């Protein structure tokens, strides 16, 4: 087989099946015409080689016939893919958190943040993988969505944010609140608990006392961040990273607290919400203590979920390079 | 990559973009009589417009799929050749594009008035 035939065959390998034979015949005819014109009817091997180099790499020559074929997901499908991908990620995250919440708080199953993160790390890539596969098939069939049919109204544009300015009032409120809680845990840790009614019996929370060191550290970190932001007056890439680090630390401390409450409740046969309802009849004393500990666990669980979501959103914005157009929502301190 | 190479690469890209827009007009203008690809390349080259084969053939296919060209195989010569001819739709498009081109060149002449061209500058030096 001559070099020319090998070249045409290689171009054909990268062409769409539909027009392959036709394009190959035309290319062969054109290559031979050019060679004859330049070098006569019997060009040498090196002349053919030089000419084919000039003609271009087979893959590139084929790509010019079928530009869309060079993409797994082409420009016409990509905006739709991106939109659906974020919906899928949000839906999978939401469903996992909901399932985790039901398992831990209602069914009283054992709590493990590593297991939760592990299942997220598996389910999100799998869901996105299926989505990519679907779009690759749509791309192969040259499906083109009409996303821009609706008339565009400039009035629908979002308001410009005061992007770099921080909300001082919010920060000062968070700071004062954080200091009050910190004072409580530092000087009156025995007062952390709950009462059944005004003037009623006081029940201390043994789990918070158990992890008091971590709670204090988390509160100090939150207060420190608020002071730093007030001092800076503006948000910066560094302050965003510090905020994410502080959130990760809060997640760790909240996970410890939820885990501690789980263990405490499970030891009293009231790990799940329904276990507690069942055991109400058999427990005569301390039922309010169980209810109170359930309430504490629920509050820490909600704070944990909200902090995880907030951190993911912040990471997503940083990755998209759009974080400068947003303001970071300051959550209440971890133990609030 | 040196600054000079970067500039040269950027210049090549800009030139390609500039030329890409006019290739449709150039090809349509030469296909009032039917021609096969290589003959069209020669016809354009004779008039001063060099175009690579790897660019022209896919372009002809695209114009045909858009209904601006008709084509048919001719197997009478030494080898089969695909001949292209402008379609009635292509002729109307060519007229519109030609009008647009003339208007653009008028505007561009005014815009570029007074800007020296590198070649001319070198010659005068």
GROMACS .gro file of C-alpha atoms in nm:
model
  461
    1UNK     CA    1   0.000   0.000   0.000
    2UNK     CA    2   0.146   0.339  -0.100
    3UNK     CA    3   0.209   0.622   0.142
    4UNK     CA    4  -0.082   0.812  -0.014
    5UNK     CA    5  -0.325   0.526   0.045
    6UNK     CA    6  -0.205   0.491   0.403
    7UNK     CA    7  -0.254   0.865   0.453
    8UNK     CA    8  -0.607   0.865   0.310
    9UNK     CA    9  -0.695   0.560   0.516
   10UNK     CA   10  -0.575   0.733   0.833
   11UNK     CA   11  -0.778   1.046   0.757
   12UNK     CA   12  -1.080   0.821   0.696
   13UNK     CA   13  -1.043   0.664   1.040
   14UNK     CA   14  -1.122   1.002   1.198
   15UNK     CA   15  -1.407   1.095   0.966
   16UNK     CA   16  -1.777   1.042   1.043
   17UNK     CA   17  -1.899   0.715   0.891
   18UNK     CA   18  -2.173   0.891   0.693
   19UNK     CA   19  -1.953   1.068   0.436
   20UNK     CA   20  -1.631   0.878   0.486
   21UNK     CA   21  -1.604   0.700   0.149
   22UNK     CA   22  -1.704   1.011  -0.045
   23UNK     CA   23  -1.455   1.239   0.132
   24UNK     CA   24  -1.176   0.982   0.098
   25UNK     CA   25  -1.230   0.956  -0.279
   26UNK     CA   26  -1.224   1.333  -0.316
   27UNK     CA   27  -0.911   1.367  -0.100
   28UNK     CA   28  -0.729   1.097  -0.295
   29UNK     CA   29  -0.817   1.263  -0.623
   30UNK     CA   30  -0.701   1.601  -0.492
   31UNK     CA   31  -0.372   1.468  -0.350
   32UNK     CA   32  -0.288   1.291  -0.677
   33UNK     CA   33  -0.383   1.601  -0.882
   34UNK     CA   34  -0.153   1.819  -0.674
   35UNK     CA   35   0.137   1.573  -0.683
   36UNK     CA   36   0.106   1.536  -1.061
   37UNK     CA   37   0.094   1.909  -1.102
   38UNK     CA   38   0.404   1.963  -0.892
   39UNK     CA   39   0.620   1.658  -0.954
   40UNK     CA   40   0.484   1.481  -1.263
   41UNK     CA   41   0.319   1.140  -1.279
   42UNK     CA   42   0.584   0.959  -1.076
   43UNK     CA   43   0.675   1.161  -0.766
   44UNK     CA   44   0.950   1.026  -0.543
   45UNK     CA   45   0.880   0.891  -0.194
   46UNK     CA   46   1.037   1.196  -0.030
   47UNK     CA   47   0.833   1.435  -0.249
   48UNK     CA   48   0.515   1.255  -0.147
   49UNK     CA   49   0.624   1.264   0.215
   50UNK     CA   50   0.695   1.638   0.206
   51UNK     CA   51   0.364   1.706   0.037
   52UNK     CA   52   0.166   1.502   0.291
   53UNK     CA   53   0.338   1.691   0.572
   54UNK     CA   54   0.224   2.011   0.406
   55UNK     CA   55  -0.130   1.875   0.361
   56UNK     CA   56  -0.157   1.827   0.736
   57UNK     CA   57  -0.188   1.567   1.008
   58UNK     CA   58  -0.462   1.314   0.926
   59UNK     CA   59  -0.651   1.387   1.248
   60UNK     CA   60  -0.647   1.762   1.182
   61UNK     CA   61  -0.753   1.720   0.820
   62UNK     CA   62  -1.047   1.503   0.931
   63UNK     CA   63  -1.136   1.744   1.212
   64UNK     CA   64  -1.187   2.026   0.961
   65UNK     CA   65  -1.472   1.826   0.805
   66UNK     CA   66  -1.645   1.760   1.134
   67UNK     CA   67  -1.558   2.027   1.394
   68UNK     CA   68  -1.839   1.923   1.633
   69UNK     CA   69  -1.702   1.569   1.632
   70UNK     CA   70  -1.394   1.687   1.820
   71UNK     CA   71  -1.594   1.740   2.138
   72UNK     CA   72  -1.736   1.491   2.385
   73UNK     CA   73  -1.983   1.767   2.470
   74UNK     CA   74  -1.980   2.046   2.213
   75UNK     CA   75  -2.034   2.423   2.256
   76UNK     CA   76  -2.403   2.399   2.164
   77UNK     CA   77  -2.476   2.142   2.435
   78UNK     CA   78  -2.231   2.260   2.701
   79UNK     CA   79  -2.445   2.540   2.861
   80UNK     CA   80  -2.733   2.293   2.906
   81UNK     CA   81  -2.491   2.030   3.042
   82UNK     CA   82  -2.346   2.274   3.294
   83UNK     CA   83  -2.691   2.381   3.413
   84UNK     CA   84  -2.812   2.022   3.458
   85UNK     CA   85  -2.482   1.917   3.619
   86UNK     CA   86  -2.528   2.172   3.900
   87UNK     CA   87  -2.890   2.065   3.947
   88UNK     CA   88  -2.775   1.701   3.971
   89UNK     CA   89  -2.499   1.786   4.223
   90UNK     CA   90  -2.744   1.987   4.436
   91UNK     CA   91  -3.009   1.713   4.418
   92UNK     CA   92  -2.766   1.435   4.508
   93UNK     CA   93  -2.618   1.638   4.796
   94UNK     CA   94  -2.966   1.731   4.921
   95UNK     CA   95  -3.091   1.370   4.900
   96UNK     CA   96  -2.782   1.237   5.081
   97UNK     CA   97  -2.806   1.493   5.360
   98UNK     CA   98  -3.179   1.420   5.397
   99UNK     CA   99  -3.120   1.044   5.406
  100UNK     CA  100  -2.837   1.093   5.655
  101UNK     CA  101  -3.055   1.320   5.874
  102UNK     CA  102  -3.339   1.065   5.875
  103UNK     CA  103  -3.098   0.778   5.952
  104UNK     CA  104  -2.926   0.958   6.240
  105UNK     CA  105  -3.203   1.163   6.400
  106UNK     CA  106  -3.515   0.956   6.333
  107UNK     CA  107  -3.384   0.599   6.314
  108UNK     CA  108  -3.100   0.658   6.559
  109UNK     CA  109  -2.835   0.492   6.348
  110UNK     CA  110  -2.471   0.548   6.435
  111UNK     CA  111  -2.321   0.869   6.309
  112UNK     CA  112  -2.005   0.890   6.101
  113UNK     CA  113  -1.909   1.202   5.909
  114UNK     CA  114  -1.644   1.003   5.721
  115UNK     CA  115  -1.913   0.765   5.598
  116UNK     CA  116  -2.129   1.060   5.490
  117UNK     CA  117  -1.840   1.225   5.304
  118UNK     CA  118  -1.741   0.887   5.155
  119UNK     CA  119  -2.088   0.824   5.016
  120UNK     CA  120  -2.096   1.180   4.874
  121UNK     CA  121  -1.759   1.128   4.707
  122UNK     CA  122  -1.900   0.816   4.541
  123UNK     CA  123  -2.250   0.928   4.449
  124UNK     CA  124  -2.159   1.265   4.298
  125UNK     CA  125  -1.900   1.133   4.045
  126UNK     CA  126  -2.132   0.844   3.955
  127UNK     CA  127  -2.428   1.078   3.891
  128UNK     CA  128  -2.209   1.317   3.691
  129UNK     CA  129  -2.065   1.021   3.499
  130UNK     CA  130  -2.412   0.914   3.387
  131UNK     CA  131  -2.494   1.271   3.292
  132UNK     CA  132  -2.175   1.300   3.084
  133UNK     CA  133  -2.255   0.968   2.916
  134UNK     CA  134  -2.604   1.093   2.827
  135UNK     CA  135  -2.465   1.412   2.679
  136UNK     CA  136  -2.200   1.224   2.481
  137UNK     CA  137  -2.483   1.028   2.318
  138UNK     CA  138  -2.677   1.351   2.250
  139UNK     CA  139  -2.359   1.496   2.099
  140UNK     CA  140  -2.311   1.192   1.877
  141UNK     CA  141  -2.665   1.237   1.745
  142UNK     CA  142  -2.598   1.609   1.694
  143UNK     CA  143  -2.886   1.721   1.914
  144UNK     CA  144  -2.893   2.101   1.940
  145UNK     CA  145  -3.104   2.256   2.214
  146UNK     CA  146  -3.272   2.596   2.166
  147UNK     CA  147  -3.192   2.769   2.491
  148UNK     CA  148  -3.200   3.131   2.374
  149UNK     CA  149  -3.545   3.148   2.218
  150UNK     CA  150  -3.695   3.367   2.486
  151UNK     CA  151  -3.653   3.742   2.437
  152UNK     CA  152  -3.394   3.886   2.669
  153UNK     CA  153  -3.488   4.171   2.901
  154UNK     CA  154  -3.205   4.387   3.042
  155UNK     CA  155  -3.433   4.472   3.337
  156UNK     CA  156  -3.406   4.110   3.448
  157UNK     CA  157  -3.035   4.157   3.522
  158UNK     CA  158  -2.949   4.113   3.894
  159UNK     CA  159  -2.856   4.417   4.103
  160UNK     CA  160  -2.486   4.489   4.141
  161UNK     CA  161  -2.368   4.375   4.485
  162UNK     CA  162  -2.154   4.582   4.710
  163UNK     CA  163  -1.910   4.309   4.632
  164UNK     CA  164  -1.609   4.380   4.846
  165UNK     CA  165  -1.774   4.560   5.134
  166UNK     CA  166  -1.847   4.359   5.441
  167UNK     CA  167  -2.167   4.386   5.644
  168UNK     CA  168  -2.032   4.551   5.957
  169UNK     CA  169  -2.359   4.531   6.152
  170UNK     CA  170  -2.381   4.158   6.094
  171UNK     CA  171  -2.019   4.110   6.198
  172UNK     CA  172  -2.056   4.319   6.514
  173UNK     CA  173  -2.371   4.124   6.610
  174UNK     CA  174  -2.189   3.793   6.550
  175UNK     CA  175  -1.892   3.919   6.752
  176UNK     CA  176  -2.099   4.029   7.055
  177UNK     CA  177  -2.303   3.707   7.046
  178UNK     CA  178  -1.988   3.494   7.014
  179UNK     CA  179  -1.821   3.672   7.309
  180UNK     CA  180  -2.130   3.621   7.528
  181UNK     CA  181  -2.138   3.248   7.448
  182UNK     CA  182  -1.762   3.226   7.501
  183UNK     CA  183  -1.797   3.395   7.842
  184UNK     CA  184  -2.068   3.144   7.931
  185UNK     CA  185  -1.861   2.839   7.837
  186UNK     CA  186  -1.547   2.980   8.001
  187UNK     CA  187  -1.691   3.098   8.333
  188UNK     CA  188  -2.021   2.913   8.379
  189UNK     CA  189  -1.992   2.579   8.194
  190UNK     CA  190  -2.217   2.424   8.457
  191UNK     CA  191  -2.502   2.648   8.330
  192UNK     CA  192  -2.504   2.491   7.983
  193UNK     CA  193  -2.812   2.274   7.970
  194UNK     CA  194  -3.187   2.318   7.972
  195UNK     CA  195  -3.484   2.358   8.200
  196UNK     CA  196  -3.828   2.206   8.147
  197UNK     CA  197  -4.015   2.521   8.259
  198UNK     CA  198  -3.931   2.858   8.417
  199UNK     CA  199  -3.813   2.779   8.763
  200UNK     CA  200  -3.818   2.404   8.686
  201UNK     CA  201  -3.544   2.147   8.722
  202UNK     CA  202  -3.217   2.226   8.543
  203UNK     CA  203  -3.047   1.954   8.339
  204UNK     CA  204  -2.681   2.015   8.243
  205UNK     CA  205  -2.559   1.898   7.902
  206UNK     CA  206  -2.278   1.650   7.975
  207UNK     CA  207  -2.172   1.621   7.608
  208UNK     CA  208  -2.094   1.992   7.570
  209UNK     CA  209  -1.897   1.978   7.893
  210UNK     CA  210  -1.711   1.672   7.761
  211UNK     CA  211  -1.604   1.859   7.446
  212UNK     CA  212  -1.572   2.200   7.612
  213UNK     CA  213  -1.215   2.251   7.488
  214UNK     CA  214  -1.314   2.206   7.125
  215UNK     CA  215  -1.621   2.429   7.166
  216UNK     CA  216  -1.407   2.705   7.315
  217UNK     CA  217  -1.151   2.673   7.034
  218UNK     CA  218  -1.427   2.693   6.770
  219UNK     CA  219  -1.582   3.001   6.934
  220UNK     CA  220  -1.242   3.171   6.961
  221UNK     CA  221  -1.175   3.096   6.591
  222UNK     CA  222  -1.514   3.248   6.492
  223UNK     CA  223  -1.456   3.559   6.705
  224UNK     CA  224  -1.102   3.591   6.570
  225UNK     CA  225  -1.229   3.580   6.211
  226UNK     CA  226  -1.494   3.847   6.281
  227UNK     CA  227  -1.233   4.075   6.438
  228UNK     CA  228  -1.001   4.019   6.143
  229UNK     CA  229  -1.279   4.103   5.894
  230UNK     CA  230  -1.375   4.418   6.087
  231UNK     CA  231  -1.011   4.523   6.094
  232UNK     CA  232  -0.967   4.459   5.719
  233UNK     CA  233  -1.291   4.635   5.624
  234UNK     CA  234  -1.296   4.444   5.293
  235UNK     CA  235  -1.307   4.082   5.191
  236UNK     CA  236  -1.001   3.939   5.021
  237UNK     CA  237  -0.900   3.599   4.882
  238UNK     CA  238  -0.710   3.536   5.207
  239UNK     CA  239  -1.011   3.617   5.426
  240UNK     CA  240  -1.226   3.380   5.218
  241UNK     CA  241  -0.977   3.097   5.266
  242UNK     CA  242  -0.959   3.174   5.639
  243UNK     CA  243  -1.340   3.162   5.653
  244UNK     CA  244  -1.340   2.822   5.480
  245UNK     CA  245  -1.076   2.693   5.722
  246UNK     CA  246  -1.285   2.822   6.014
  247UNK     CA  247  -1.593   2.650   5.867
  248UNK     CA  248  -1.405   2.320   5.836
  249UNK     CA  249  -1.303   2.346   6.199
  250UNK     CA  250  -1.667   2.421   6.296
  251UNK     CA  251  -1.778   2.115   6.097
  252UNK     CA  252  -1.531   1.902   6.290
  253UNK     CA  253  -1.648   2.035   6.629
  254UNK     CA  254  -2.018   2.007   6.536
  255UNK     CA  255  -1.958   1.649   6.418
  256UNK     CA  256  -1.795   1.571   6.756
  257UNK     CA  257  -2.096   1.718   6.939
  258UNK     CA  258  -2.352   1.528   6.727
  259UNK     CA  259  -2.150   1.210   6.772
  260UNK     CA  260  -2.131   1.272   7.149
  261UNK     CA  261  -2.509   1.325   7.176
  262UNK     CA  262  -2.567   1.010   6.968
  263UNK     CA  263  -2.353   0.802   7.201
  264UNK     CA  264  -2.518   0.952   7.510
  265UNK     CA  265  -2.870   0.888   7.375
  266UNK     CA  266  -2.784   0.539   7.245
  267UNK     CA  267  -2.646   0.442   7.589
  268UNK     CA  268  -2.993   0.521   7.728
  269UNK     CA  269  -3.173   0.325   7.455
  270UNK     CA  270  -3.299   0.644   7.293
  271UNK     CA  271  -3.072   0.679   6.991
  272UNK     CA  272  -3.360   0.733   6.748
  273UNK     CA  273  -3.661   0.960   6.770
  274UNK     CA  274  -3.901   0.662   6.769
  275UNK     CA  275  -3.689   0.477   7.029
  276UNK     CA  276  -3.749   0.774   7.258
  277UNK     CA  277  -4.125   0.769   7.195
  278UNK     CA  278  -4.133   0.396   7.270
  279UNK     CA  279  -3.932   0.431   7.588
  280UNK     CA  280  -4.138   0.721   7.725
  281UNK     CA  281  -4.380   0.483   7.891
  282UNK     CA  282  -4.106   0.283   8.061
  283UNK     CA  283  -3.898   0.576   8.182
  284UNK     CA  284  -4.043   0.759   8.471
  285UNK     CA  285  -3.766   0.999   8.555
  286UNK     CA  286  -3.537   1.184   8.319
  287UNK     CA  287  -3.769   1.183   8.016
  288UNK     CA  288  -3.724   1.559   7.981
  289UNK     CA  289  -3.352   1.505   7.988
  290UNK     CA  290  -3.383   1.275   7.685
  291UNK     CA  291  -3.606   1.523   7.502
  292UNK     CA  292  -3.364   1.804   7.582
  293UNK     CA  293  -3.066   1.606   7.457
  294UNK     CA  294  -3.260   1.521   7.139
  295UNK     CA  295  -3.325   1.893   7.087
  296UNK     CA  296  -2.956   1.973   7.137
  297UNK     CA  297  -2.856   1.700   6.890
  298UNK     CA  298  -3.109   1.828   6.635
  299UNK     CA  299  -2.979   2.186   6.670
  300UNK     CA  300  -2.617   2.078   6.628
  301UNK     CA  301  -2.716   1.853   6.334
  302UNK     CA  302  -2.892   2.139   6.154
  303UNK     CA  303  -2.595   2.371   6.220
  304UNK     CA  304  -2.364   2.100   6.085
  305UNK     CA  305  -2.566   2.054   5.764
  306UNK     CA  306  -2.595   2.431   5.709
  307UNK     CA  307  -2.219   2.478   5.765
  308UNK     CA  308  -2.135   2.194   5.524
  309UNK     CA  309  -2.362   2.343   5.255
  310UNK     CA  310  -2.224   2.694   5.313
  311UNK     CA  311  -1.866   2.566   5.283
  312UNK     CA  312  -1.945   2.376   4.961
  313UNK     CA  313  -2.109   2.687   4.815
  314UNK     CA  314  -1.805   2.898   4.907
  315UNK     CA  315  -1.568   2.646   4.751
  316UNK     CA  316  -1.784   2.635   4.438
  317UNK     CA  317  -1.777   3.014   4.409
  318UNK     CA  318  -1.401   3.025   4.455
  319UNK     CA  319  -1.358   2.758   4.187
  320UNK     CA  320  -1.575   2.960   3.949
  321UNK     CA  321  -1.380   3.273   4.029
  322UNK     CA  322  -1.700   3.454   4.113
  323UNK     CA  323  -1.659   3.476   4.485
  324UNK     CA  324  -1.570   3.843   4.463
  325UNK     CA  325  -1.924   3.921   4.351
  326UNK     CA  326  -2.081   3.772   4.659
  327UNK     CA  327  -2.079   3.832   5.030
  328UNK     CA  328  -2.015   3.550   5.270
  329UNK     CA  329  -2.308   3.476   5.496
  330UNK     CA  330  -2.184   3.469   5.850
  331UNK     CA  331  -2.348   3.180   6.035
  332UNK     CA  332  -2.410   3.188   6.407
  333UNK     CA  333  -2.122   3.047   6.607
  334UNK     CA  334  -2.100   2.669   6.617
  335UNK     CA  335  -2.242   2.629   6.963
  336UNK     CA  336  -2.526   2.882   6.919
  337UNK     CA  337   0.841   3.122   2.393
  338UNK     CA  338   1.002   3.459   2.320
  339UNK     CA  339   0.795   3.777   2.298
  340UNK     CA  340   0.867   3.795   1.925
  341UNK     CA  341   0.740   3.440   1.869
  342UNK     CA  342   0.427   3.515   2.071
  343UNK     CA  343   0.358   3.822   1.859
  344UNK     CA  344   0.421   3.628   1.540
  345UNK     CA  345   0.182   3.352   1.650
  346UNK     CA  346  -0.082   3.604   1.745
  347UNK     CA  347  -0.039   3.780   1.409
  348UNK     CA  348  -0.085   3.449   1.225
  349UNK     CA  349  -0.403   3.376   1.417
  350UNK     CA  350  -0.545   3.721   1.349
  351UNK     CA  351  -0.461   3.688   0.980
  352UNK     CA  352  -0.631   3.349   0.966
  353UNK     CA  353  -0.943   3.492   1.131
  354UNK     CA  354  -0.945   3.782   0.886
  355UNK     CA  355  -0.911   3.551   0.586
  356UNK     CA  356  -1.160   3.292   0.711
  357UNK     CA  357  -1.449   3.533   0.665
  358UNK     CA  358  -1.374   3.604   0.303
  359UNK     CA  359  -1.316   3.246   0.186
  360UNK     CA  360  -1.688   3.176   0.141
  361UNK     CA  361  -1.725   3.482  -0.076
  362UNK     CA  362  -1.411   3.396  -0.274
  363UNK     CA  363  -1.516   3.035  -0.335
  364UNK     CA  364  -1.872   3.123  -0.438
  365UNK     CA  365  -1.746   3.389  -0.675
  366UNK     CA  366  -1.539   3.133  -0.869
  367UNK     CA  367  -1.803   2.862  -0.901
  368UNK     CA  368  -2.036   3.018  -1.156
  369UNK     CA  369  -1.878   2.756  -1.378
  370UNK     CA  370  -1.837   2.410  -1.234
  371UNK     CA  371  -1.493   2.323  -1.099
  372UNK     CA  372  -1.339   2.047  -0.894
  373UNK     CA  373  -1.150   2.131  -0.578
  374UNK     CA  374  -0.797   2.143  -0.709
  375UNK     CA  375  -0.902   2.350  -1.013
  376UNK     CA  376  -1.071   2.597  -0.777
  377UNK     CA  377  -0.754   2.626  -0.567
  378UNK     CA  378  -0.557   2.704  -0.883
  379UNK     CA  379  -0.820   2.953  -1.000
  380UNK     CA  380  -0.805   3.138  -0.668
  381UNK     CA  381  -0.424   3.124  -0.659
  382UNK     CA  382  -0.401   3.274  -1.009
  383UNK     CA  383  -0.599   3.572  -0.882
  384UNK     CA  384  -0.374   3.607  -0.578
  385UNK     CA  385  -0.563   3.418  -0.306
  386UNK     CA  386  -0.379   3.115  -0.172
  387UNK     CA  387  -0.592   2.870   0.020
  388UNK     CA  388  -0.488   2.539   0.174
  389UNK     CA  389  -0.652   2.223   0.048
  390UNK     CA  390  -0.730   2.117   0.402
  391UNK     CA  391  -0.931   2.436   0.441
  392UNK     CA  392  -1.105   2.445   0.103
  393UNK     CA  393  -1.249   2.092   0.083
  394UNK     CA  394  -1.433   2.102   0.415
  395UNK     CA  395  -1.556   2.451   0.322
  396UNK     CA  396  -1.700   2.323  -0.008
  397UNK     CA  397  -1.877   2.041   0.180
  398UNK     CA  398  -2.023   2.289   0.426
  399UNK     CA  399  -2.145   2.523   0.153
  400UNK     CA  400  -2.304   2.227  -0.021
  401UNK     CA  401  -2.480   2.113   0.296
  402UNK     CA  402  -2.609   2.471   0.335
  403UNK     CA  403  -2.755   2.454  -0.016
  404UNK     CA  404  -2.527   2.721  -0.162
  405UNK     CA  405  -2.345   2.476  -0.391
  406UNK     CA  406  -2.446   2.173  -0.596
  407UNK     CA  407  -2.202   1.896  -0.673
  408UNK     CA  408  -2.169   1.580  -0.875
  409UNK     CA  409  -1.905   1.319  -0.943
  410UNK     CA  410  -1.746   1.306  -1.287
  411UNK     CA  411  -1.572   0.976  -1.362
  412UNK     CA  412  -1.481   1.041  -1.721
  413UNK     CA  413  -1.123   1.162  -1.667
  414UNK     CA  414  -0.819   0.976  -1.537
  415UNK     CA  415  -0.970   0.970  -1.187
  416UNK     CA  416  -1.309   1.050  -1.032
  417UNK     CA  417  -1.353   1.418  -0.947
  418UNK     CA  418  -1.623   1.596  -0.760
  419UNK     CA  419  -1.739   1.907  -0.945
  420UNK     CA  420  -1.899   2.198  -0.763
  421UNK     CA  421  -2.134   2.462  -0.906
  422UNK     CA  422  -2.305   2.754  -0.736
  423UNK     CA  423  -2.678   2.692  -0.677
  424UNK     CA  424  -2.954   2.952  -0.737
  425UNK     CA  425  -2.963   3.009  -0.361
  426UNK     CA  426  -2.585   3.042  -0.360
  427UNK     CA  427  -2.605   3.302  -0.637
  428UNK     CA  428  -2.844   3.517  -0.433
  429UNK     CA  429  -2.623   3.479  -0.126
  430UNK     CA  430  -2.316   3.570  -0.332
  431UNK     CA  431  -2.484   3.890  -0.452
  432UNK     CA  432  -2.579   3.985  -0.097
  433UNK     CA  433  -2.233   3.904   0.036
  434UNK     CA  434  -2.067   4.095  -0.247
  435UNK     CA  435  -2.277   4.403  -0.161
  436UNK     CA  436  -2.182   4.365   0.205
  437UNK     CA  437  -1.815   4.324   0.111
  438UNK     CA  438  -1.810   4.641  -0.101
  439UNK     CA  439  -1.974   4.839   0.174
  440UNK     CA  440  -1.725   4.700   0.427
  441UNK     CA  441  -1.423   4.776   0.211
  442UNK     CA  442  -1.545   5.134   0.167
  443UNK     CA  443  -1.576   5.177   0.540
  444UNK     CA  444  -1.244   5.006   0.608
  445UNK     CA  445  -1.065   5.222   0.351
  446UNK     CA  446  -1.185   5.527   0.542
  447UNK     CA  447  -1.090   5.376   0.877
  448UNK     CA  448  -0.745   5.270   0.761
  449UNK     CA  449  -0.673   5.594   0.583
  450UNK     CA  450  -0.330   5.714   0.694
  451UNK     CA  451  -0.222   5.382   0.845
  452UNK     CA  452   0.096   5.265   0.676
  453UNK     CA  453   0.129   4.906   0.557
  454UNK     CA  454   0.439   4.716   0.668
  455UNK     CA  455   0.543   4.619   0.314
  456UNK     CA  456   0.505   4.970   0.181
  457UNK     CA  457   0.697   5.109   0.474
  458UNK     CA  458   0.985   4.869   0.409
  459UNK     CA  459   0.988   4.960   0.041
  460UNK     CA  460   1.005   5.331   0.120
  461UNK     CA  461   1.293   5.263   0.362
   0.00000   0.00000   0.00000
